[in-house]
Amino acid sequence: MPRSVEDLLSRLTLEEKVAQLSGPGFPQLAPLFASPPADPGVSLVKGFQEIAPHGVGHLAMLGSFCPDLDALPSFFRSVQDAAMACGRFPIPALIHLEALNGLVHPGAPTYPTGIGQAATWNPALTARMASLTRERMRALGARFALSPVLDISRDPRWGRVHETYGEDPDLAASFGVAFVRGLQSDDLRQGVAACGKHFIGYAASQAGLNCGGVNLGPRVIREQYARPFEAAIREAGLATVMNSYAEIDGLPVAADPEKLGTLLRDELGFTGLVVSDYASLDHLTVLFHLAPNLKEAGRIALGAGIDVEFPEFRAFADLAELVREGALDESVVDRSARRVLELKERLGLLDHLLTPATPVPALHAGTAPKAEVELDLSRAMAAQAVVLLQNDGVLPLHPAPGRVAVIGELAAQVRVHYGAYSGVAAHESSISGFEVSFEGGGLDNVHGLRLIPTPGFPHRFEELARELEPHAVGVSDALGELLEDPALLVRAPFGGPEAATPDDLARAADAAAGSDVAIVVVGERTGWVGDVTAGEQVDRQDLRLPGDQEALVEAVAATGTPTVVVVISGRPLLLDRVTGYANAVLWAPLLGPAAGPVLADALLGRTAPAGRLPVSFPSSIGQLPVFHGSRAGSGYDTPGGAEVTYVDGPARPLFPFGHGLTYTHFTYGDARSAAREVTAGGDIEVSVDITNSGDQDADEVVQLYARDVLASTVRPVRQLLAFTRVHIPAGATKRVRLTAPVNALALIDPRGLLVVEPGEVDLMIGASSSDIRARTTLTITGDVTGVPRDGRFLGSANASSL
């Protein structure tokens, strides 16, 4: 019996080591799970022995073979038993699933998507969500989640913005750390391995196109785009990383040893497993023309630092042959196989092999959390994610608001509130038609898998969502349940993401004209198939509301009836015209099943919206990319405060990062710094008194920003250092303390070293990046100091109210 991972590795044949680097894929597995069986005489064990005679390292897309959530544990158990029986050593396979906003499987509880989580500015909620997801996945027997998404998203044309935590490295880092800690727990034996993706720069693609090239220099990559990954690695022990599809400066990340080795491992301190995004090794041949065939693509990728190929053996299928031919050193295979086995050992999956008299591990541990607990958390997260963008006083609606017209097709729908990585979207994909083209890029949803349009699917998708999420209700139904006199609710489901007819606009205007207030619900649909305008490989040139929804808002507002607009989207849209027509605008960032009731509560003042923008909303497409932390000399802000404009319009965004209103007013006192001087390795501590001077209890999101007055390289005009969400009753004052490590101000100096430089730092406390209420300064003293490998880089977790 082997006594260690190294001992086990030494006993494996070359073929068995290669087997740990991937597994059989959908085409090989489908006949084993066919109903009726493709071959009734072949057992599952025998089937696995035929397709994977040397063992199984990983299994992908298994959930698609068992859509019944309740049957999933027994299904996974039978698959795992077969996988362990097909090699000489009973090594369990790692079964991976998606879990960005809860387990992605039909019927599993869903939470707000990544951008919605970030809009709460409350990472503790994400940590709790990830913890519940961990319990559910362990009960299923799945110990590997391809989440979270740690990409910095600054171009809303890109269709996957909703999966990210937004534009700011420190905000994304805070949520990434919270997610990884919740999912993995303090002891990975009790946890689920998280996967930070997509390393690196994926969301910064040229022209906002998915998988496009990335034009980023090494300094901005290291200081900003790597920051969420580094935080998750150093502060939460991130177990795995997935490569980006993109190429940077002529090298795809999957083939770049500098990105996957020097940057990821040597500089960021990562010691775990690197897995490929689905079919990204195929891209080295058919997309990037870097390799003449898959065999060579596998050699390049393994050497560059890709340890595991997902979703199945394709480029890695010839690794053993490459070793025998002398084209690949076996030690490179050993390196990756060792990392796979080390992860399985950390998860407790090898105890029966490495410890005498230890039984085969119970891969299904514990029980899933109660559904009502998950639903309660989902609703709490959604309630904190609603962002009030604009309000002239029309909100909150009076307790007896009179006749209320609820206008727009989306007002009655529930499906529109879900992102692409959700159970409802996954189910839509599973029942849709596909057309596979290997010439286009292999078996993936990025280049080689084309969706066959199916007539009538938009309506069927709404039915499916209601079947899977029977507790979900639309905005109009939720309002009808809360109004004192439901008879005063006028439903006008006219106008939506598709083109509206003149009659639709006229009927919507008529409904508004006869009402005391009009609520227009607009937005875009996000997903994989059907009439979606956002999602993976669903990028847009035009960020205006699809269809004739702008005309719908204009027609309603033209009646003179006070108009409230609810915008449902997972990314910034161009709302300059909408805000010109509307009295109030709410943003609902893909809130999930609780969206309807949560929005109704906010509209009626039962709750006070206090979400904040994790992304800037542009005022024109020509501003892109527009984000708050541009370097001095670029972007819309200058250190001196001078106004920057275009000759034909403003350079400032319509709504800046961190923006969000509520139903009260907060007054900030003076900023107090605990010390006037600090040194590298120490902490920056600032406090401020905040008073709720209104008549409604509400939350305030207090944000601390910093700017180097002078540095050896050009620095951002502001950097988010810390933040906290604090509840302040009407008339009350709270002292809020914000703490951040000095190391958060580290920069790459002209020598290429990560250092903290001495000098003066401006500190700014505000309600948004553009609404600064208090200022102070401090001085970093001492000589230039290199940042230690274990130095802290986050401050948000140390914020508190007194």
PDB file of C-alpha atoms in Angstrom, residues 113-271:
ATOM      1  CA  THR A 113     -25.346  36.281 -10.043  1.00  0.00           C
ATOM      2  CA  GLY A 114     -21.796  37.601  -9.499  1.00  0.00           C
ATOM      3  CA  ILE A 115     -22.509  41.214 -10.440  1.00  0.00           C
ATOM      4  CA  GLY A 116     -25.587  41.163  -8.191  1.00  0.00           C
ATOM      5  CA  GLN A 117     -23.529  39.857  -5.291  1.00  0.00           C
ATOM      6  CA  ALA A 118     -20.999  42.628  -5.819  1.00  0.00           C
ATOM      7  CA  ALA A 119     -23.816  45.209  -5.843  1.00  0.00           C
ATOM      8  CA  THR A 120     -24.529  44.320  -2.200  1.00  0.00           C
ATOM      9  CA  TRP A 121     -21.009  45.457  -1.194  1.00  0.00           C
ATOM     10  CA  ASN A 122     -21.398  42.797   1.496  1.00  0.00           C
ATOM     11  CA  PRO A 123     -18.957  39.902   0.956  1.00  0.00           C
ATOM     12  CA  ALA A 124     -20.233  38.164   4.098  1.00  0.00           C
ATOM     13  CA  LEU A 125     -23.402  37.241   2.191  1.00  0.00           C
ATOM     14  CA  THR A 126     -21.342  35.661  -0.584  1.00  0.00           C
ATOM     15  CA  ALA A 127     -19.318  33.727   1.987  1.00  0.00           C
ATOM     16  CA  ARG A 128     -22.560  32.371   3.470  1.00  0.00           C
ATOM     17  CA  MET A 129     -23.875  31.487  -0.010  1.00  0.00           C
ATOM     18  CA  ALA A 130     -20.675  29.617  -0.825  1.00  0.00           C
ATOM     19  CA  SER A 131     -20.836  27.783   2.500  1.00  0.00           C
ATOM     20  CA  LEU A 132     -24.373  26.551   1.797  1.00  0.00           C
ATOM     21  CA  THR A 133     -23.289  25.584  -1.713  1.00  0.00           C
ATOM     22  CA  ARG A 134     -20.424  23.599  -0.181  1.00  0.00           C
ATOM     23  CA  GLU A 135     -22.864  21.650   1.987  1.00  0.00           C
ATOM     24  CA  ARG A 136     -25.075  20.905  -0.997  1.00  0.00           C
ATOM     25  CA  MET A 137     -22.203  19.795  -3.230  1.00  0.00           C
ATOM     26  CA  ARG A 138     -20.672  17.559  -0.546  1.00  0.00           C
ATOM     27  CA  ALA A 139     -24.050  15.879  -0.083  1.00  0.00           C
ATOM     28  CA  LEU A 140     -24.082  15.194  -3.828  1.00  0.00           C
ATOM     29  CA  GLY A 141     -20.529  13.820  -3.889  1.00  0.00           C
ATOM     30  CA  ALA A 142     -19.110  16.627  -6.060  1.00  0.00           C
ATOM     31  CA  ARG A 143     -15.955  18.155  -4.577  1.00  0.00           C
ATOM     32  CA  PHE A 144     -14.817  20.582  -7.268  1.00  0.00           C
ATOM     33  CA  ALA A 145     -16.548  23.816  -8.375  1.00  0.00           C
ATOM     34  CA  LEU A 146     -15.478  25.816 -11.411  1.00  0.00           C
ATOM     35  CA  SER A 147     -16.079  29.085  -9.561  1.00  0.00           C
ATOM     36  CA  PRO A 148     -15.589  31.976  -8.755  1.00  0.00           C
ATOM     37  CA  VAL A 149     -15.058  34.309 -11.726  1.00  0.00           C
ATOM     38  CA  LEU A 150     -12.271  36.713 -10.748  1.00  0.00           C
ATOM     39  CA  ASP A 151     -12.039  38.629 -14.028  1.00  0.00           C
ATOM     40  CA  ILE A 152     -11.985  42.441 -13.875  1.00  0.00           C
ATOM     41  CA  SER A 153     -14.755  43.617 -16.197  1.00  0.00           C
ATOM     42  CA  ARG A 154     -14.493  47.100 -17.703  1.00  0.00           C
ATOM     43  CA  ASP A 155     -16.136  46.682 -21.106  1.00  0.00           C
ATOM     44  CA  PRO A 156     -19.900  46.069 -20.908  1.00  0.00           C
ATOM     45  CA  ARG A 157     -20.057  44.963 -24.536  1.00  0.00           C
ATOM     46  CA  TRP A 158     -18.626  41.659 -23.319  1.00  0.00           C
ATOM     47  CA  GLY A 159     -21.472  39.240 -22.668  1.00  0.00           C
ATOM     48  CA  ARG A 160     -20.147  37.707 -19.438  1.00  0.00           C
ATOM     49  CA  VAL A 161     -20.004  40.839 -17.277  1.00  0.00           C
ATOM     50  CA  HIS A 162     -22.795  39.443 -15.103  1.00  0.00           C
ATOM     51  CA  GLU A 163     -20.567  36.577 -13.938  1.00  0.00           C
ATOM     52  CA  THR A 164     -17.913  38.948 -12.572  1.00  0.00           C
ATOM     53  CA  TYR A 165     -17.681  41.108  -9.457  1.00  0.00           C
ATOM     54  CA  GLY A 166     -17.238  44.232 -11.571  1.00  0.00           C
ATOM     55  CA  GLU A 167     -14.546  46.711 -12.545  1.00  0.00           C
ATOM     56  CA  ASP A 168     -12.530  47.185  -9.364  1.00  0.00           C
ATOM     57  CA  PRO A 169      -9.658  44.847  -8.380  1.00  0.00           C
ATOM     58  CA  ASP A 170     -10.127  45.292  -4.626  1.00  0.00           C
ATOM     59  CA  LEU A 171     -13.898  44.839  -4.668  1.00  0.00           C
ATOM     60  CA  ALA A 172     -13.502  41.711  -6.810  1.00  0.00           C
ATOM     61  CA  ALA A 173     -10.743  40.461  -4.520  1.00  0.00           C
ATOM     62  CA  SER A 174     -12.930  40.884  -1.447  1.00  0.00           C
ATOM     63  CA  PHE A 175     -15.782  38.889  -2.960  1.00  0.00           C
ATOM     64  CA  GLY A 176     -13.407  36.299  -4.385  1.00  0.00           C
ATOM     65  CA  VAL A 177     -11.810  35.710  -0.990  1.00  0.00           C
ATOM     66  CA  ALA A 178     -15.254  35.455   0.636  1.00  0.00           C
ATOM     67  CA  PHE A 179     -16.414  32.927  -1.943  1.00  0.00           C
ATOM     68  CA  VAL A 180     -13.297  30.742  -1.698  1.00  0.00           C
ATOM     69  CA  ARG A 181     -13.335  30.739   2.093  1.00  0.00           C
ATOM     70  CA  GLY A 182     -16.995  29.779   2.158  1.00  0.00           C
ATOM     71  CA  LEU A 183     -16.630  27.016  -0.414  1.00  0.00           C
ATOM     72  CA  GLN A 184     -13.350  25.481   0.696  1.00  0.00           C
ATOM     73  CA  SER A 185     -13.766  26.081   4.465  1.00  0.00           C
ATOM     74  CA  ASP A 186     -10.767  26.174   6.772  1.00  0.00           C
ATOM     75  CA  ASP A 187     -10.112  22.477   6.122  1.00  0.00           C
ATOM     76  CA  LEU A 188     -10.372  21.332   2.517  1.00  0.00           C
ATOM     77  CA  ARG A 189     -11.263  17.844   3.744  1.00  0.00           C
ATOM     78  CA  GLN A 190     -14.564  19.386   4.798  1.00  0.00           C
ATOM     79  CA  GLY A 191     -14.780  21.604   1.750  1.00  0.00           C
ATOM     80  CA  VAL A 192     -15.136  21.807  -1.994  1.00  0.00           C
ATOM     81  CA  ALA A 193     -12.196  22.898  -4.150  1.00  0.00           C
ATOM     82  CA  ALA A 194     -12.760  26.321  -5.703  1.00  0.00           C
ATOM     83  CA  CYS A 195     -11.417  27.368  -9.101  1.00  0.00           C
ATOM     84  CA  GLY A 196     -10.448  30.988  -9.769  1.00  0.00           C
ATOM     85  CA  LYS A 197     -11.065  31.923 -13.378  1.00  0.00           C
ATOM     86  CA  HIS A 198     -10.144  33.038 -15.945  1.00  0.00           C
ATOM     87  CA  PHE A 199      -6.430  33.632 -15.451  1.00  0.00           C
ATOM     88  CA  ILE A 200      -5.803  36.241 -16.775  1.00  0.00           C
ATOM     89  CA  GLY A 201      -7.244  39.308 -18.514  1.00  0.00           C
ATOM     90  CA  TYR A 202     -10.134  37.405 -20.124  1.00  0.00           C
ATOM     91  CA  ALA A 203     -12.683  40.228 -19.715  1.00  0.00           C
ATOM     92  CA  ALA A 204     -10.324  42.820 -21.226  1.00  0.00           C
ATOM     93  CA  SER A 205     -10.785  41.446 -24.729  1.00  0.00           C
ATOM     94  CA  GLN A 206     -10.354  43.568 -27.816  1.00  0.00           C
ATOM     95  CA  ALA A 207     -13.634  45.236 -28.827  1.00  0.00           C
ATOM     96  CA  GLY A 208     -15.480  43.384 -26.052  1.00  0.00           C
ATOM     97  CA  LEU A 209     -15.553  40.162 -28.053  1.00  0.00           C
ATOM     98  CA  ASN A 210     -15.429  36.870 -26.202  1.00  0.00           C
ATOM     99  CA  CYS A 211     -12.019  35.186 -26.570  1.00  0.00           C
ATOM    100  CA  GLY A 212     -10.590  38.271 -28.230  1.00  0.00           C
ATOM    101  CA  GLY A 213      -6.979  39.303 -27.875  1.00  0.00           C
ATOM    102  CA  VAL A 214      -5.964  41.281 -24.790  1.00  0.00           C
ATOM    103  CA  ASN A 215      -3.845  44.431 -24.982  1.00  0.00           C
ATOM    104  CA  LEU A 216      -2.545  44.819 -21.443  1.00  0.00           C
ATOM    105  CA  GLY A 217       0.970  45.583 -20.281  1.00  0.00           C
ATOM    106  CA  PRO A 218       2.686  43.500 -17.599  1.00  0.00           C
ATOM    107  CA  ARG A 219       2.401  46.241 -14.960  1.00  0.00           C
ATOM    108  CA  VAL A 220      -1.386  46.639 -15.178  1.00  0.00           C
ATOM    109  CA  ILE A 221      -1.776  42.862 -15.331  1.00  0.00           C
ATOM    110  CA  ARG A 222       0.254  42.413 -12.162  1.00  0.00           C
ATOM    111  CA  GLU A 223      -1.102  45.372 -10.203  1.00  0.00           C
ATOM    112  CA  GLN A 224      -4.778  45.140 -11.146  1.00  0.00           C
ATOM    113  CA  TYR A 225      -5.923  42.076 -13.061  1.00  0.00           C
ATOM    114  CA  ALA A 226      -3.914  39.638 -10.926  1.00  0.00           C
ATOM    115  CA  ARG A 227      -5.041  41.221  -7.668  1.00  0.00           C
ATOM    116  CA  PRO A 228      -8.234  39.155  -7.114  1.00  0.00           C
ATOM    117  CA  PHE A 229      -6.329  35.953  -7.880  1.00  0.00           C
ATOM    118  CA  GLU A 230      -3.495  36.875  -5.537  1.00  0.00           C
ATOM    119  CA  ALA A 231      -5.909  37.682  -2.725  1.00  0.00           C
ATOM    120  CA  ALA A 232      -7.765  34.386  -3.205  1.00  0.00           C
ATOM    121  CA  ILE A 233      -4.429  32.519  -3.223  1.00  0.00           C
ATOM    122  CA  ARG A 234      -2.745  34.225  -0.277  1.00  0.00           C
ATOM    123  CA  GLU A 235      -5.757  34.929   1.926  1.00  0.00           C
ATOM    124  CA  ALA A 236      -8.055  32.002   1.178  1.00  0.00           C
ATOM    125  CA  GLY A 237      -5.797  29.199  -0.100  1.00  0.00           C
ATOM    126  CA  LEU A 238      -7.383  28.958  -3.557  1.00  0.00           C
ATOM    127  CA  ALA A 239      -7.018  25.327  -4.651  1.00  0.00           C
ATOM    128  CA  THR A 240      -7.268  25.570  -8.441  1.00  0.00           C
ATOM    129  CA  VAL A 241      -7.045  28.095 -11.256  1.00  0.00           C
ATOM    130  CA  MET A 242      -8.475  27.992 -14.793  1.00  0.00           C
ATOM    131  CA  ASN A 243      -6.743  29.638 -17.741  1.00  0.00           C
ATOM    132  CA  SER A 244      -8.201  32.408 -19.860  1.00  0.00           C
ATOM    133  CA  TYR A 245      -9.105  31.747 -23.478  1.00  0.00           C
ATOM    134  CA  ALA A 246      -7.376  34.959 -24.493  1.00  0.00           C
ATOM    135  CA  GLU A 247      -3.994  35.590 -26.024  1.00  0.00           C
ATOM    136  CA  ILE A 248      -1.862  38.368 -24.591  1.00  0.00           C
ATOM    137  CA  ASP A 249       0.912  39.909 -26.655  1.00  0.00           C
ATOM    138  CA  GLY A 250       0.871  37.030 -29.118  1.00  0.00           C
ATOM    139  CA  LEU A 251       0.743  34.098 -26.685  1.00  0.00           C
ATOM    140  CA  PRO A 252      -2.472  32.355 -25.574  1.00  0.00           C
ATOM    141  CA  VAL A 253      -2.457  32.013 -21.802  1.00  0.00           C
ATOM    142  CA  ALA A 254      -2.793  28.230 -22.193  1.00  0.00           C
ATOM    143  CA  ALA A 255       0.605  28.234 -23.930  1.00  0.00           C
ATOM    144  CA  ASP A 256       2.367  30.901 -21.875  1.00  0.00           C
ATOM    145  CA  PRO A 257       4.805  29.660 -19.205  1.00  0.00           C
ATOM    146  CA  GLU A 258       5.409  33.242 -18.076  1.00  0.00           C
ATOM    147  CA  LYS A 259       1.746  33.733 -17.143  1.00  0.00           C
ATOM    148  CA  LEU A 260       1.167  30.248 -15.723  1.00  0.00           C
ATOM    149  CA  GLY A 261       4.597  29.877 -14.147  1.00  0.00           C
ATOM    150  CA  THR A 262       6.483  33.075 -13.424  1.00  0.00           C
ATOM    151  CA  LEU A 263       3.419  35.203 -12.659  1.00  0.00           C
ATOM    152  CA  LEU A 264       0.973  32.699 -11.187  1.00  0.00           C
ATOM    153  CA  ARG A 265       3.321  30.454  -9.240  1.00  0.00           C
ATOM    154  CA  ASP A 266       6.502  32.420  -8.602  1.00  0.00           C
ATOM    155  CA  GLU A 267       5.017  35.862  -7.980  1.00  0.00           C
ATOM    156  CA  LEU A 268       1.485  35.152  -6.732  1.00  0.00           C
ATOM    157  CA  GLY A 269       2.521  32.107  -4.726  1.00  0.00           C
ATOM    158  CA  PHE A 270       0.065  29.612  -6.234  1.00  0.00           C
ATOM    159  CA  THR A 271       0.868  25.958  -5.480  1.00  0.00           C
TER     160      THR A 271
END
